[in-house]
Each structure stands twice: as C-alpha cells, then as structure tokens.
Amino acid sequence: MQEHKIYIDGQWVKSESGRTFLSLDPATERPIGKFQQGNENDVKKAIDAAEDAYHKWSEIPAPKRGEVLLKVAELLKKEKQRLGKLVATEMGKVMPEALGDVQEAIDVFEYMAGEGRRLYGHTTPSELKDKFAMTIRMPLGVVGLITPWNFPIAIPSWKLAPALICGNGIVLKPSSDTPLCAIELVKILEKAGIPKGVVNLVTGPGDTAGKELIKNDKVRGISFTGNKDTGEWILKEAGLKKVGLELGGKNAIIIMPDADLNLALEGALWGGFGTTGQRCTAASRVIIDRSVQKIFERNFVDRARRLKLGAGYDKKSDVGPLINKYALEKTHKYTLFGLAEGAKLLTGGRRFGSKGFFYEPTIFTDVSVNMRIAKEEIFGPTVSLIPVNGLDEAIEAVNSVEYGLSSSIYTNNIRNAFKAIEKIETGITYVNASTIGAEVHLPFGGMRHTGNGTREAGIEGINEFSETKTVYIDYSGRLQKAQIDVVKD
Ligand code: NAD
C-alpha cells in the first residue's frame, strides 16, 4: 500500500512522529493509502516555512498571483475525471456530485484569479483640504486552514484560492477521512507553480496537528470548516487570531399548499438524500402545510425507497455510503431518539448491507420542533417532516433551531416568498429550489451558531484572508488636525 507524505517548504517528507494512519473507501472499508500522522513539530516547521515564503509571495503583484491561480484551474479541469473518481472513492459521494466537488474548486480558482485584478479597497473624500484617503488590503501573514471531509476538494479550494490571492502563507490541515484528496490538490498547486513554502500540507489528527495551528503565535488567521463543538473550542483557544468559522446546519424546506408539489418533492429528495445527507446545507427538515401533508408523504416515501444505494463510483448508485463507522452509528442513534420521542418512522431507519457504511434513506413524520431529530445536526440521510398550519407557524419552525445556514420555501405566492426571505434567520434562502446549490461568486455562510459571522466565497470571502489598512496622504504641506481644524475657503 502506498505511503503518502506531508508537504513542507516545497518538499514531500515523512512526519517526525514516525506514525501513519489509514484512509478507507467507505463503500468497501478497504484502505486506500497510508498517511503521515503529522505532529506539533511538523506543523511548527510548516508554519516557519509559510512565514518565510509569504513575504515574497505577497510582493508579487496580485494580478500575477492570479495567473498562477488560473493555471491551477486549468490543471484541475484537465484532471477533473481522475479527481472526481478519487472523491467518489475516498469520500463516497456519487460520481455526478464528485465531479461537482472538483468543478467548485475550478470555479473558485478562476473567480479568485480575477479577484487579483480587483482586491478593492475604497477611496473616500477627506474632511480636510489637500488630503487623500483610501483603504488597501494587506495579507494576514500565515494562515491555518482546517477542513472537513464532505467536500474534500472544494472546501480546501474555497480557502486556498482567496488566501493565496491575498498574498498569505498557508498551512492546510485536512480531515483524516480524506487526506488523499488534499494531497492530490496540493500536488496540482505545486505543478501550477506556487512557490515553495507558500502552501504547506500536514495530515494528522485535529487534537495535535490541528491544535498546534490554533495555538501557534506565528499564525495570524484560522479558517475552519467543521463541527460546531470543534469551532467553539477553536474560538476560545485561538487568542487574538482572526478566526473564520463555518459550522453546522439544520436546514429546512417549507412547502406551502400553493407550491408546485412535484418540484418540491424533487427538492426534498435532493436536499435530504443528496451527498447522503452529509452537506452542511442538507435539508434535514421538511416543514409541510398540513393540507398537503398526506399526499407529499406518500410520494416522498415512494421515491426515497426507489433510491439505489451503492459505491459512489458505481454509475448505478443514487446514494453513497456515510463517511465512516462513527457516522453510521450516529445516524442510527438518531433513529432511536426519533422513535423514543414518538415520531413516526415512514421508511428506512437501518443499516444497508453488511460491508461499507450504508444507511437507508430515512423519513420520520409527525415530528415536533422539540424533538432531537428536529433540532440537532445528524449529518446522515434522515429527514424529519414537521407538519404546520400556515406560513407563520412554518417560519417559526424554521427559526426554532440554533443553526442558521440555509433554508428554502416552495410557493407560487410572491407574498409568501418575500415574507420567508424577510423573516427566516439563515445566511442563505432559496425560493422554489432546495437548500443546496451555492455558487462561488456569492457569499456563503450562516447566522447564529452556524458560525461567527464571516462569509466565504464572493467578494466577502476576501475579508477573511486580508487586513484593511487605512491610508491618509496629506499634500497640504502644513500640519492639519482632523476634528480640530476648521476648513476655510
Ligand atoms: P470536525 O469538526 O470533526 O473536523 C473538521 C476538521 O477539524 C478536521 O480536519 C479535524 O481533524 C479538525 N479538528 C478536529 N478537532 C480539532 C482541534 N481540536 N483543533 C484543530 N482542528 C481540529 O468536522 P467534520 O466531521 O470533518 O465535518 C462535518 C461538520 O462540518 C458538520 O458539522 C458540517 O455541518 C460542517 N460543515 C460546515 C460547512 C459550512 O460551510 N458551514 C461546510 C461543510 C461542513
């Protein structure tokens, strides 16, 4: 079995720990490679390399840095099929989604390459004569990127591309469930000509390799996507670093009686069972008006039962496996919570097959907002149908959880649509589309406990990886005092 290395200062090396771990194909439980269990010393070296390298990188004009990013996008395009197959094998998602994961990376590198010709600050009049005022962007310095497994190419890219265009030095610590995807991505960055030391990659456990990144004083920014509890811990431990957190979700689709019910059905299936429910934007709740509950339930269950479970790389599969044994156990634990709390199980509720981490698409109905399956993130193929009477009750139900990432409403009534947009407290709201479908040129992120207010992607994504410098240029040739001098004609 191939042993993979970590990438420090432009060299592929073994970890100082002398230890390795395995990454498994979640459909077969077969190992796909051996990976370095990076430790604190590896991370320290990676941080030092990034610190040395970023000064030169940031001196390269941003449009030139953009050219390197464009090269990354071109190489990703060439390698799309191979990388898609790798995503399907290591993470488990079905091929069309795995290719989408790579496409998102292509999109963000292209988008951020263009950002190299903007990186806008703003200019504004000064309150004094003969004085010029503007803002410019500066890199943070060394940034730590800590990523999950569910978008193993896209999420690291969502962070790498803006961090690079802003001129930072980087240490990437990917999830131990998908280290090979991160390694292959970094090899593409290397091939595209990112100078040595600018991007470093350390695989290994969160509580050693990840922790060093959080604690190390040379690191100026942390961009983390993952679980809420990990995110809260990071925020406490990171001291005065700039921290961006993209955490969990408990997203909901509202279905009004005036909706196109067929369209809503497609949206609920895609939102609930796409990526086996393992998206931060997954529609794990469907809030349904009681007047259409029965007919929707019947059709939803019928279609869910027809979904074909199988390995992501098998063309016949509609739904892939869960990521690991822990996820399988967690999903089943929530089935037991649902039953114990009195929800009605309409379909699923058990493991599928004996090899691989497959779980049947699971639908509960007559779920109330206080039940754990309606409140907590399961991150599996479990959808809770919550019946309500009318829009006000529906919106109240959407807002009854601690998270606030994505939401959706199916309605043909413009007043319902705008009321939902206005009242739902989530970072993203879709109208007549599922809770899934972010595009890289718009901001992405959530309200409430989904994060700490930062946004990724789009122009706002640049903020996480840059500092604003305010510049005053006084060309009056005399001492001028803001707020004190009175300007005369
Ligand atoms: P996780 O928090 O377990 O792990 C994420 C990363 O953090 C991994 O690389 C892990 O090794 C690292 N880590 C763990 N403990 C750490 C520590 N003490 N210090 C530093 N690093 C540490 O999350 P996961 O299971 O990989 O991902 C699933 C979660 O991610 C879900 O909650 C999902 O909603 C969330 N997610 C959010 C978004 C978003 O944009 N809001 C996108 C995708 C996934």
XYZ file of C-alpha atoms in Angstrom, residues 69-317:
249
model
C -4.401 30.546 -9.714
C -5.700 30.394 -13.257
C -3.111 27.732 -14.011
C -4.422 25.748 -11.014
C -7.933 25.986 -12.505
C -6.656 24.779 -15.891
C -4.875 21.795 -14.361
C -7.947 20.934 -12.297
C -10.020 20.968 -15.479
C -7.603 18.522 -17.121
C -7.686 16.267 -14.063
C -11.409 16.561 -13.359
C -12.336 12.938 -14.122
C -9.409 11.465 -12.189
C -10.018 13.701 -9.167
C -13.777 13.070 -9.331
C -13.145 9.336 -9.166
C -10.847 9.899 -6.196
C -13.510 11.962 -4.370
C -16.081 9.208 -5.023
C -13.654 6.590 -3.701
C -12.286 8.342 -0.635
C -15.328 10.365 0.452
C -18.075 8.180 -1.035
C -20.305 10.675 -2.872
C -21.799 9.607 -6.211
C -19.918 10.471 -9.396
C -22.005 13.445 -10.632
C -21.598 15.065 -7.199
C -17.912 14.140 -7.017
C -17.337 15.876 -10.352
C -19.318 18.827 -8.981
C -16.932 18.936 -5.997
C -13.999 19.351 -8.411
C -15.940 21.842 -10.543
C -16.478 24.024 -7.469
C -12.715 24.104 -6.994
C -12.216 25.088 -10.641
C -14.814 27.836 -10.262
C -13.286 29.308 -7.124
C -9.730 29.321 -8.506
C -10.988 31.050 -11.677
C -13.032 33.529 -9.696
C -10.229 34.384 -7.271
C -7.731 34.673 -10.162
C -9.896 37.522 -11.439
C -10.027 38.983 -7.940
C -6.277 39.561 -8.355
C -7.171 42.415 -10.705
C -9.570 43.927 -8.179
C -8.825 43.300 -4.499
C -10.725 46.515 -3.981
C -10.259 48.892 -1.165
C -12.172 52.168 -1.308
C -11.369 55.814 -1.701
C -13.336 58.489 0.054
C -13.082 62.280 0.483
C -11.159 63.556 3.463
C -12.789 66.114 5.772
C -9.685 68.286 5.290
C -8.384 70.052 2.185
C -5.394 68.680 0.293
C -5.685 65.307 1.957
C -6.394 61.995 0.258
C -7.982 58.978 1.973
C -8.247 55.356 0.910
C -8.094 51.762 2.111
C -5.915 48.960 0.792
C -5.792 45.264 1.588
C -2.830 43.562 3.250
C -2.250 39.822 3.710
C -2.632 38.449 7.231
C 0.665 36.540 7.073
C 0.494 32.843 7.950
C -2.998 31.350 7.888
C -4.103 27.908 9.029
C -6.800 26.163 7.010
C -8.603 23.329 8.763
C -11.069 21.429 6.619
C -13.677 18.642 6.861
C -14.164 15.611 4.611
C -17.541 16.255 2.988
C -16.205 18.473 0.152
C -12.635 17.208 0.130
C -11.520 19.170 -2.948
C -13.980 22.086 -2.916
C -13.680 23.244 0.712
C -9.858 23.371 0.815
C -10.064 25.268 -2.506
C -12.639 27.720 -1.108
C -9.989 28.669 1.424
C -6.762 28.231 -0.576
C -7.786 30.421 -3.524
C -8.712 33.588 -1.555
C -5.852 33.070 0.925
C -3.389 32.885 -1.995
C -4.750 35.830 -3.939
C -4.459 37.959 -0.804
C -0.765 37.024 -0.526
C -0.743 34.797 2.561
C 1.444 31.835 3.521
C -0.603 28.716 4.222
C -0.668 25.575 6.313
C -3.505 23.227 5.337
C -4.673 20.550 7.781
C -7.305 18.409 6.031
C -9.654 15.863 7.570
C -8.151 12.470 8.336
C -11.035 10.867 6.428
C -9.958 12.411 3.107
C -6.191 13.091 3.191
C -5.541 11.795 -0.330
C -7.885 14.326 -1.940
C -5.980 17.140 -0.178
C -2.610 15.702 -1.234
C -3.682 15.471 -4.875
C -4.987 19.048 -4.745
C -1.714 20.355 -3.314
C 0.242 18.460 -5.991
C -1.740 20.428 -8.564
C -0.877 23.704 -6.820
C 2.774 22.661 -6.843
C 2.600 21.847 -10.563
C 0.936 25.193 -11.289
C 3.989 26.974 -9.862
C 3.025 28.121 -6.360
C 6.472 28.943 -4.908
C 7.899 26.596 -2.299
C 6.834 27.262 1.272
C 3.755 29.285 0.320
C 1.437 26.291 0.683
C 2.218 23.535 3.179
C 0.156 20.469 3.961
C 0.207 18.472 7.187
C -2.086 15.473 7.539
C -2.843 14.192 11.021
C -5.162 14.393 13.995
C -7.057 17.546 14.915
C -6.021 17.445 18.547
C -2.274 17.501 17.753
C -1.593 18.864 14.244
C -4.755 20.998 14.230
C -4.239 22.204 17.788
C -0.701 23.473 17.067
C -2.084 25.636 14.264
C -4.664 27.114 16.603
C -2.186 27.796 19.400
C 0.909 28.916 17.486
C 1.536 32.654 17.813
C 3.044 32.957 14.329
C -0.317 32.052 12.806
C -2.373 35.202 12.212
C -5.582 33.676 10.851
C -7.555 30.452 11.115
C -10.197 29.415 8.653
C -12.128 26.440 9.932
C -14.997 24.427 8.485
C -16.372 21.622 10.587
C -18.392 20.685 13.593
C -19.894 23.324 15.916
C -18.214 21.968 19.049
C -14.771 21.989 17.401
C -15.453 25.519 16.124
C -16.412 26.784 19.582
C -13.263 25.272 21.045
C -11.136 26.907 18.353
C -12.678 30.311 19.000
C -11.783 30.018 22.697
C -8.245 28.809 22.089
C -7.181 30.960 19.125
C -6.489 34.068 21.178
C -6.282 37.190 19.057
C -6.067 35.466 15.689
C -8.578 36.346 13.014
C -10.930 33.338 13.007
C -13.478 32.336 10.375
C -15.883 29.557 11.330
C -18.224 27.673 9.005
C -20.088 25.202 11.201
C -23.171 23.006 11.193
C -26.687 23.388 9.909
C -30.210 22.115 10.479
C -31.693 23.409 7.279
C -35.360 23.359 6.371
C -37.579 23.385 3.312
C -41.046 24.924 3.738
C -43.723 23.528 1.446
C -46.835 25.710 1.110
C -50.157 24.392 -0.243
C -49.794 26.678 -3.292
C -46.416 25.132 -4.228
C -45.683 23.013 -7.261
C -45.627 19.792 -5.229
C -43.666 17.828 -7.827
C -40.943 20.430 -7.824
C -40.940 20.468 -4.017
C -40.645 16.684 -3.995
C -37.540 16.808 -6.212
C -36.061 19.488 -3.933
C -36.738 17.483 -0.771
C -35.168 14.333 -2.238
C -32.079 16.216 -3.443
C -31.744 18.241 -0.231
C -32.356 15.300 2.117
C -30.516 12.449 0.448
C -28.014 14.141 -1.897
C -24.480 13.514 -0.571
C -26.207 11.019 1.782
C -27.378 13.998 3.846
C -23.749 14.919 4.590
C -23.851 18.536 3.470
C -23.842 21.436 5.872
C -26.740 22.707 3.716
C -28.646 19.374 3.684
C -32.432 19.692 4.049
C -32.853 17.584 7.155
C -36.260 19.139 7.906
C -39.273 19.487 5.638
C -41.861 21.808 7.123
C -45.079 20.904 5.426
C -48.501 22.525 5.499
C -50.961 20.006 6.945
C -53.319 20.412 3.973
C -50.772 18.721 1.664
C -49.005 16.538 4.225
C -50.523 13.160 3.314
C -50.045 13.355 -0.429
C -46.493 14.665 -0.052
C -45.614 11.940 2.453
C -46.832 9.214 0.118
C -44.824 10.462 -2.858
C -41.726 11.269 -0.809
C -41.596 7.793 0.743
C -42.236 6.115 -2.599
C -39.362 7.969 -4.272
C -36.964 7.571 -1.311
C -37.480 3.795 -1.359
C -36.518 3.694 -5.009
C -33.137 5.371 -4.472
C -30.348 2.927 -5.197
C -27.605 2.693 -2.590
C -24.096 1.818 -3.719
C -20.497 2.924 -4.064
C -20.109 6.469 -5.344
C -18.025 5.327 -8.304
C -20.716 2.842 -9.399
C -22.740 4.623 -12.114
C -25.963 2.933 -10.933
C -25.804 4.448 -7.421
